[in-house]
Structure formats: structure tokens, C-alpha cells
Coordinates of C-alpha atoms in Angstrom, one line a residue:
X1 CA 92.1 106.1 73.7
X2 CA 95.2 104.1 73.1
X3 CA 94.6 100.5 71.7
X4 CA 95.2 97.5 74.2
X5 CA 95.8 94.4 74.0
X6 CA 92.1 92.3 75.3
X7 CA 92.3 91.3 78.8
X8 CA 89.9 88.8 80.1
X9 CA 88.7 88.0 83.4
X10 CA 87.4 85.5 84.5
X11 CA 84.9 85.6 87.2
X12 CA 81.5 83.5 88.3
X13 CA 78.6 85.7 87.8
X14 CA 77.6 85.1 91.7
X15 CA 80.4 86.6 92.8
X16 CA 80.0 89.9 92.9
X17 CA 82.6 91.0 95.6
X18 CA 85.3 89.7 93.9
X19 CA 84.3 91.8 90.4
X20 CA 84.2 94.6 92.6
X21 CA 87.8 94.3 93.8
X22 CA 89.0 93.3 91.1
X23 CA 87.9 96.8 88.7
X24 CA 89.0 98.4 91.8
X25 CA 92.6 96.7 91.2
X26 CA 92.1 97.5 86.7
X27 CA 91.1 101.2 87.2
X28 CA 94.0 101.4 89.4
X29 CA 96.5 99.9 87.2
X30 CA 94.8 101.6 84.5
X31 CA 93.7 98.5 82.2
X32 CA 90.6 97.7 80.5
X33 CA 89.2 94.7 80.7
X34 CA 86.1 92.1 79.7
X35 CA 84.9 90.5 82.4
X36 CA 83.8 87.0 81.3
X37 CA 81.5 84.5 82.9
X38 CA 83.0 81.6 84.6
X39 CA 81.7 77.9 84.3
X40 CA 80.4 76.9 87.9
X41 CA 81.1 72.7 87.4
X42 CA 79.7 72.3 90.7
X43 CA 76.5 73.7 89.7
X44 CA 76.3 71.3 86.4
X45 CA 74.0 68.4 86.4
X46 CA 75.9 65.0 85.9
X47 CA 74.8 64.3 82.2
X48 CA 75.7 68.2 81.6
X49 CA 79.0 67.9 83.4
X50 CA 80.0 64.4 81.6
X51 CA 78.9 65.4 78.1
X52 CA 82.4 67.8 78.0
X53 CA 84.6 65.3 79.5
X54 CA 86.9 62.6 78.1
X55 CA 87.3 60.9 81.5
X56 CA 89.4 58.0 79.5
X57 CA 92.2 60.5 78.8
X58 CA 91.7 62.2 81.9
X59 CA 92.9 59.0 83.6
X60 CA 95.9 58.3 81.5
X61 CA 96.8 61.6 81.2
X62 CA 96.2 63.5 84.6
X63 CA 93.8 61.7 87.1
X64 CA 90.4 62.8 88.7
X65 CA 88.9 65.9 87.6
X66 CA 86.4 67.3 90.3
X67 CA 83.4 69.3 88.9
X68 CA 84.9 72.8 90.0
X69 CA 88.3 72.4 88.1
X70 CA 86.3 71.3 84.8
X71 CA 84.4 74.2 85.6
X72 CA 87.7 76.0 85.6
X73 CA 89.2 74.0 82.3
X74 CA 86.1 75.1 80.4
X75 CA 86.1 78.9 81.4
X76 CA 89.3 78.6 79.7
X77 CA 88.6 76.8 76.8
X78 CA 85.4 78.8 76.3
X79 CA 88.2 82.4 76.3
X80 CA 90.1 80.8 73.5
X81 CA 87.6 80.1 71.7
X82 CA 85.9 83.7 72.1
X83 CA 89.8 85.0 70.8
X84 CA 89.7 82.2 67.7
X85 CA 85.5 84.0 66.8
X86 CA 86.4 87.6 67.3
X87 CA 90.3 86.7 65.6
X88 CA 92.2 88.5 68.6
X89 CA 95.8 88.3 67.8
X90 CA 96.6 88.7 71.4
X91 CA 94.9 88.6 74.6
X92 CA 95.8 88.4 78.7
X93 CA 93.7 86.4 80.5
X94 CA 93.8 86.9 84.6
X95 CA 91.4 85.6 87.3
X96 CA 89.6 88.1 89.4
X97 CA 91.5 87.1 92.6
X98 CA 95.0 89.0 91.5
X99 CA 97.0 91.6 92.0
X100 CA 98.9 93.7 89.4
X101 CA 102.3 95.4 89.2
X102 CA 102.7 99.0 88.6
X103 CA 104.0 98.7 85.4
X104 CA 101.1 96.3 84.3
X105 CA 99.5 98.9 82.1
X106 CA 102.6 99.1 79.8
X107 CA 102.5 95.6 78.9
X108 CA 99.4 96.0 77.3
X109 CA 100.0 98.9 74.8
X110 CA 99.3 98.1 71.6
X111 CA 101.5 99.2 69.4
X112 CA 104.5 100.2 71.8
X113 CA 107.9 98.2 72.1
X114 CA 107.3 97.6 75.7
X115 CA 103.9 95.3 74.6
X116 CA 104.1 91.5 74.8
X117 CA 103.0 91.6 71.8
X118 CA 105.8 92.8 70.2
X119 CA 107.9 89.4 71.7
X120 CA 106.1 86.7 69.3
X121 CA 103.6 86.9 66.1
X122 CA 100.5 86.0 66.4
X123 CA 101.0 82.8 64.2
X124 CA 103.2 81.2 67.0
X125 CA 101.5 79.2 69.5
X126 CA 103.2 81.0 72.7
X127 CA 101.9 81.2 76.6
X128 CA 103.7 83.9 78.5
X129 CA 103.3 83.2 82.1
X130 CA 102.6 86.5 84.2
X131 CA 102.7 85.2 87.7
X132 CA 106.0 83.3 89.3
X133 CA 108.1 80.6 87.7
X134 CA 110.9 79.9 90.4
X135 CA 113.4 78.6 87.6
X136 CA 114.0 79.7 84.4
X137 CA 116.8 78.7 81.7
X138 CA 119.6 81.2 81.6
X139 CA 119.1 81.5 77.7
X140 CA 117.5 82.1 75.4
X141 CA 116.5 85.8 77.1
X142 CA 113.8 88.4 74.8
X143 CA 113.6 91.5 77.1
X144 CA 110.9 93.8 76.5
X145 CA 111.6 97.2 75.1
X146 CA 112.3 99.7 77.8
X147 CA 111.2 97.9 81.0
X148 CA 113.4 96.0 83.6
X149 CA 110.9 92.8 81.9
X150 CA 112.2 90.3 80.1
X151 CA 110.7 86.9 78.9
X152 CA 112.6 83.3 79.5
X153 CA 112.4 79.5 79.0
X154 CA 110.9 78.1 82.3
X155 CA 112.6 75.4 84.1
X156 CA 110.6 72.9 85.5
X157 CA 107.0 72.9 86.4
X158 CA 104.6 75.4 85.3
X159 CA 101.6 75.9 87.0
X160 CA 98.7 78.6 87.5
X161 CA 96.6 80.1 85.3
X162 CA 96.7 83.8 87.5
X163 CA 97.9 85.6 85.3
X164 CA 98.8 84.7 81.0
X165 CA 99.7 86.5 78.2
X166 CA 98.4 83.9 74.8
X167 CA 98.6 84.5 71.1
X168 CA 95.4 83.5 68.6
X169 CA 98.0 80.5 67.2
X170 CA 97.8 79.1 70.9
X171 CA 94.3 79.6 71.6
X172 CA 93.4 77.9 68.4
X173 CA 95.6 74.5 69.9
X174 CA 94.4 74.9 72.9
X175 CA 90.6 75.5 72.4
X176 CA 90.7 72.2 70.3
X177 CA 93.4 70.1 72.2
X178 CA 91.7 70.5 75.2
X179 CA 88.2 69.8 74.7
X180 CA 86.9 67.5 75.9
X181 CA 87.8 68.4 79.3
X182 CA 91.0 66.3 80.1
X183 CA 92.9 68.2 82.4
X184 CA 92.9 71.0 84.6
X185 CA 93.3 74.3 83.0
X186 CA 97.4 75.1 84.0
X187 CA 98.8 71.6 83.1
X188 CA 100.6 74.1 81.4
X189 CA 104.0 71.7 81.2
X190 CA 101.8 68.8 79.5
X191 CA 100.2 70.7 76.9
X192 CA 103.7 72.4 76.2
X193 CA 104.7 68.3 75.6
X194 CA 102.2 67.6 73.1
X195 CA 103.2 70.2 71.2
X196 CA 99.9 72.7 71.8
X197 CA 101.9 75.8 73.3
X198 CA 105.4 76.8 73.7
X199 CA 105.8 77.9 77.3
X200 CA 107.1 81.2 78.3
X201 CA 107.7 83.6 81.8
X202 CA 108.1 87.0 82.4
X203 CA 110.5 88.0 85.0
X204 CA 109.7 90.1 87.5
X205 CA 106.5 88.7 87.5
X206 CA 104.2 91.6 87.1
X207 CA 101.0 89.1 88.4
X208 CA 100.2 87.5 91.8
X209 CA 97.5 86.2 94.0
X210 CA 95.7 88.1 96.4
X211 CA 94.8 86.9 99.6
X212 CA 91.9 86.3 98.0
X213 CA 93.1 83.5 96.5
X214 CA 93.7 81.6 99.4
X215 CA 89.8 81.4 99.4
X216 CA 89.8 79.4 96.3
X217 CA 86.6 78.6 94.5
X218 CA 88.5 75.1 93.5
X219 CA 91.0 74.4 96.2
X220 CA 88.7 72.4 98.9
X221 CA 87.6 70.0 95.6
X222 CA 91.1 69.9 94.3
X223 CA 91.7 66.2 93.4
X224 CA 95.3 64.5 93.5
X225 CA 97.0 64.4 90.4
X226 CA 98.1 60.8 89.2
X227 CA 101.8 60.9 89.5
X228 CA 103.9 59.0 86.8
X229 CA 105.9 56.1 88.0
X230 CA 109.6 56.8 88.7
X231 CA 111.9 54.6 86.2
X232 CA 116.0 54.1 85.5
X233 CA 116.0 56.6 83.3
X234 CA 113.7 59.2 84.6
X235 CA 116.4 58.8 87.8
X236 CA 118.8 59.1 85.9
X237 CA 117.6 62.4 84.3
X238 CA 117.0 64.2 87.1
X239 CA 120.9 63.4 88.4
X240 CA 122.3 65.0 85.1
X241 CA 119.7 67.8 85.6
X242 CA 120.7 68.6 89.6
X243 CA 124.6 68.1 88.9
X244 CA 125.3 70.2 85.9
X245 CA 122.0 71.7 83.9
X246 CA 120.3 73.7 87.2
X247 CA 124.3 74.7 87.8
X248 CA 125.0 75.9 84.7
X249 CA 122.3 76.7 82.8
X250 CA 119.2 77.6 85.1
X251 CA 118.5 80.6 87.2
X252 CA 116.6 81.4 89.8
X253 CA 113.9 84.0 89.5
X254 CA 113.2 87.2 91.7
X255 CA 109.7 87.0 93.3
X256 CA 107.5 90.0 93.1
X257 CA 104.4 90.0 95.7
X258 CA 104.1 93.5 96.8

């Protein structure tokens, strides 16, 4: 059997329907994957809940945290930490609401020049996002072996945790710059700020939600994030960024969902 890079999913142990479509959706791609137990916040008691939040830093740094998404920021944490005690170079993490391209399987072979894991070493703190970034810088441009897949800078927000590709470097900064709970899991753009992970995007996008995921476990206790105040400068940015970076140096990036 030819090695493959660990793919996690994360799924709630109740949910049983989803884990069934979701193998469904692996076996057809042809990927194996582990199938690990989600954190059900809602299902914490208060003392439990509190005892792995830092609800100081969540204010300054993000804004209310309801129980599902620190469920959800936990699940996460609890995966890099499983990579960091089993020393996984590599791993792919997806939630069990997704759907996968055809060339999915490829990206996972050990070994083979077409692997993300031939784009970074393991010692590098690197997120490649599998789902859709709308924006991306034009360079710097790493394109994967012999596929039509290549991997870029995002421009812009990143959000999502659908669908990542994470090396053990990452999951190290991760596992202990986010705990305790702070944020939600795909304030991917933050944690690239303070240094944790280097942000990356794979165009096509070989990851996407189902319609499943419109049914979101999180969605209906999705709190408002905290927005930071708009000053001279921040204004001022974002003029030099509409009027000559997004014209000359950003790209827009093709959308896969079928």
C-alpha cells in the first residue's frame, strides 16, 4: 500500500450520518483517513468549558466565543497536538461535511513530487489552505509537480478550516499558541500575524463544502467578531492597496465547486 500523508477528520461522535457520507466521499477519492472525535462545547459544563478559555485575550483579541466554536477551536488544538505525540511530519485535516476533487488522492502521496509535502519541510511552520481563497499574490508561485496545482501567498482574509494541509513545525505553534481557547479555529490571518503559521492556498482548490455544510453544527451560535476600529492610517492602507497592489500584484483565483 503506498504511504500517505495522515488525513484527519473531524467529526462529533453523534453524528453518525455525516461519517457515513463522508467515507462514502474518502473511498471514492481513494484516501485514507482517521476519523477523530470532535469536542461538543455545547455539551460542556460551565466550569469544564471555562477551565480551557482565556476569555481576557479572547476579548482583546477576537470577541465572544460561543460554546460550539471553542468546541471547534479545541478539536483543532487537540489534532495538533495528536501530530506533535505521534511526530507526524505532515498531516491534512478536513471536516466531515466536504467534498473532494478528483485529483485529491495525488496530493497525498507520500513520496511523489505531486505531494504537498514536497512544497515545505517539516521544520517550517506552513498552513496550506485546501478550500477557496478569492485573492492571492501573483508571486511568489510553488506549483506542484505534475498537476495543474500550484500554491500562493493569499491576499486578504483567510478563513475556514474545510479543508488544510499543516506541517509538525505549525502544529507545534499552534497547539501551544492557541491554548487556552482564544479564538475560533480559522482566524487563520491573526495567527499568521503573531508569527504562529505562514499562510498558504492551493489553487484550484481541490476542497469545498457540501451542502451539508450549510447545516452547520456552529453556524446558529456563531458570535460577531469584534471588529478593529478604522484609523488614518489603516484608511490610508487600504487606498494604496485598492489603487496599485490588487492592480498589480494580486490575482484573482478560479473557484472549484463541482
Amino acid at each position: 500500500m503506498n504511504s500517505q500523508t495522515p488525513c484527519f477528520v473531524v467529526n462529533l461522535d453523534s453524528d453518525t450520518r455525516r461519517r457515513r457520507s463522508m467515507e462514502a466521499t474518502l473511498q471514492r477519492a481513494g484516501v485514507r483517513a482517521e476519523f477523530f472525535s470532535a469536542v461538543d462545547g455545547r455539551l460542556m459544563s460551565e466550569d469544564v468549558l471555562e477551565s480551557h478559555v482565556d476569555r481576557i485575550k479572547a476579548e482583546k483579541e477576537y470577541g465572544a466565543l460561543a460554546k460550539a466554536e471553542i468546541g471547534t477551536s479545541l478539536s483543532h488544538i487537540y489534532i495538533y497536538r495528536e501530530m506533535v505525540k505521534r511526530n507526524l511530519p505532515y498531516a491534512v485535516i478536513l471536516e466531515d461535511d466536504v467534498c473532494l476533487d478528483s485529483g485529491f488522492a495525488r496530493l497525498l502521496q507520500s513520496g511523489s513530487a505531486d505531494a504537498l509535502e514536497s512544497l515545505f519541510d517539516a521544520s517550517v511552520a506552513v498552513m496550506i489552505q485546501l478550500s477557496h481563497v478569492n485573492r492571492a499574490y501573483r508571486r511568489p508561485e510553488k506549483s506542484l509537480g505534475s498537476t495543474a496545482y500550484a500554491a500562493v501567498r493569499p491576499y486578504g482574509a483567510v478563513w475556514l478550516t474545510s479543508g488544510y494541509f499543516i506541517t509538525l513545525a505549525a502544529a507545534k505553534q499552534l497547539a501551544d499558541g492557541l491554548y487556552p481557547v482564544w479564538a475560533v479555529a480559522d482566524y487563520w490571518g491573526r495567527f499568521q500575524q503573531l508569527g504562529l503559521v505562514e499562510l498558504w492556498a492551493l489553487t484550484p482548490n481541490a476542497v469545498w463544502e457540501s451542502s451539508e455544510a450549510q447545516n452547520s453544527n456552529i453556524s446558529a451560535e456563531r458570535k460577531v467578531r469584534r471588529k478593529s476600529p478604522k484609523t488614518l492610517k489603516s484608511r490610508l492602507q487600504r487606498i494604496g492597496h485598492e489603487l496599485i497592489v490588487k492592480p498589480l500584484l494580486v490575482r484573482r483565483l478560479p473557484k472549484i465547486s463541482t
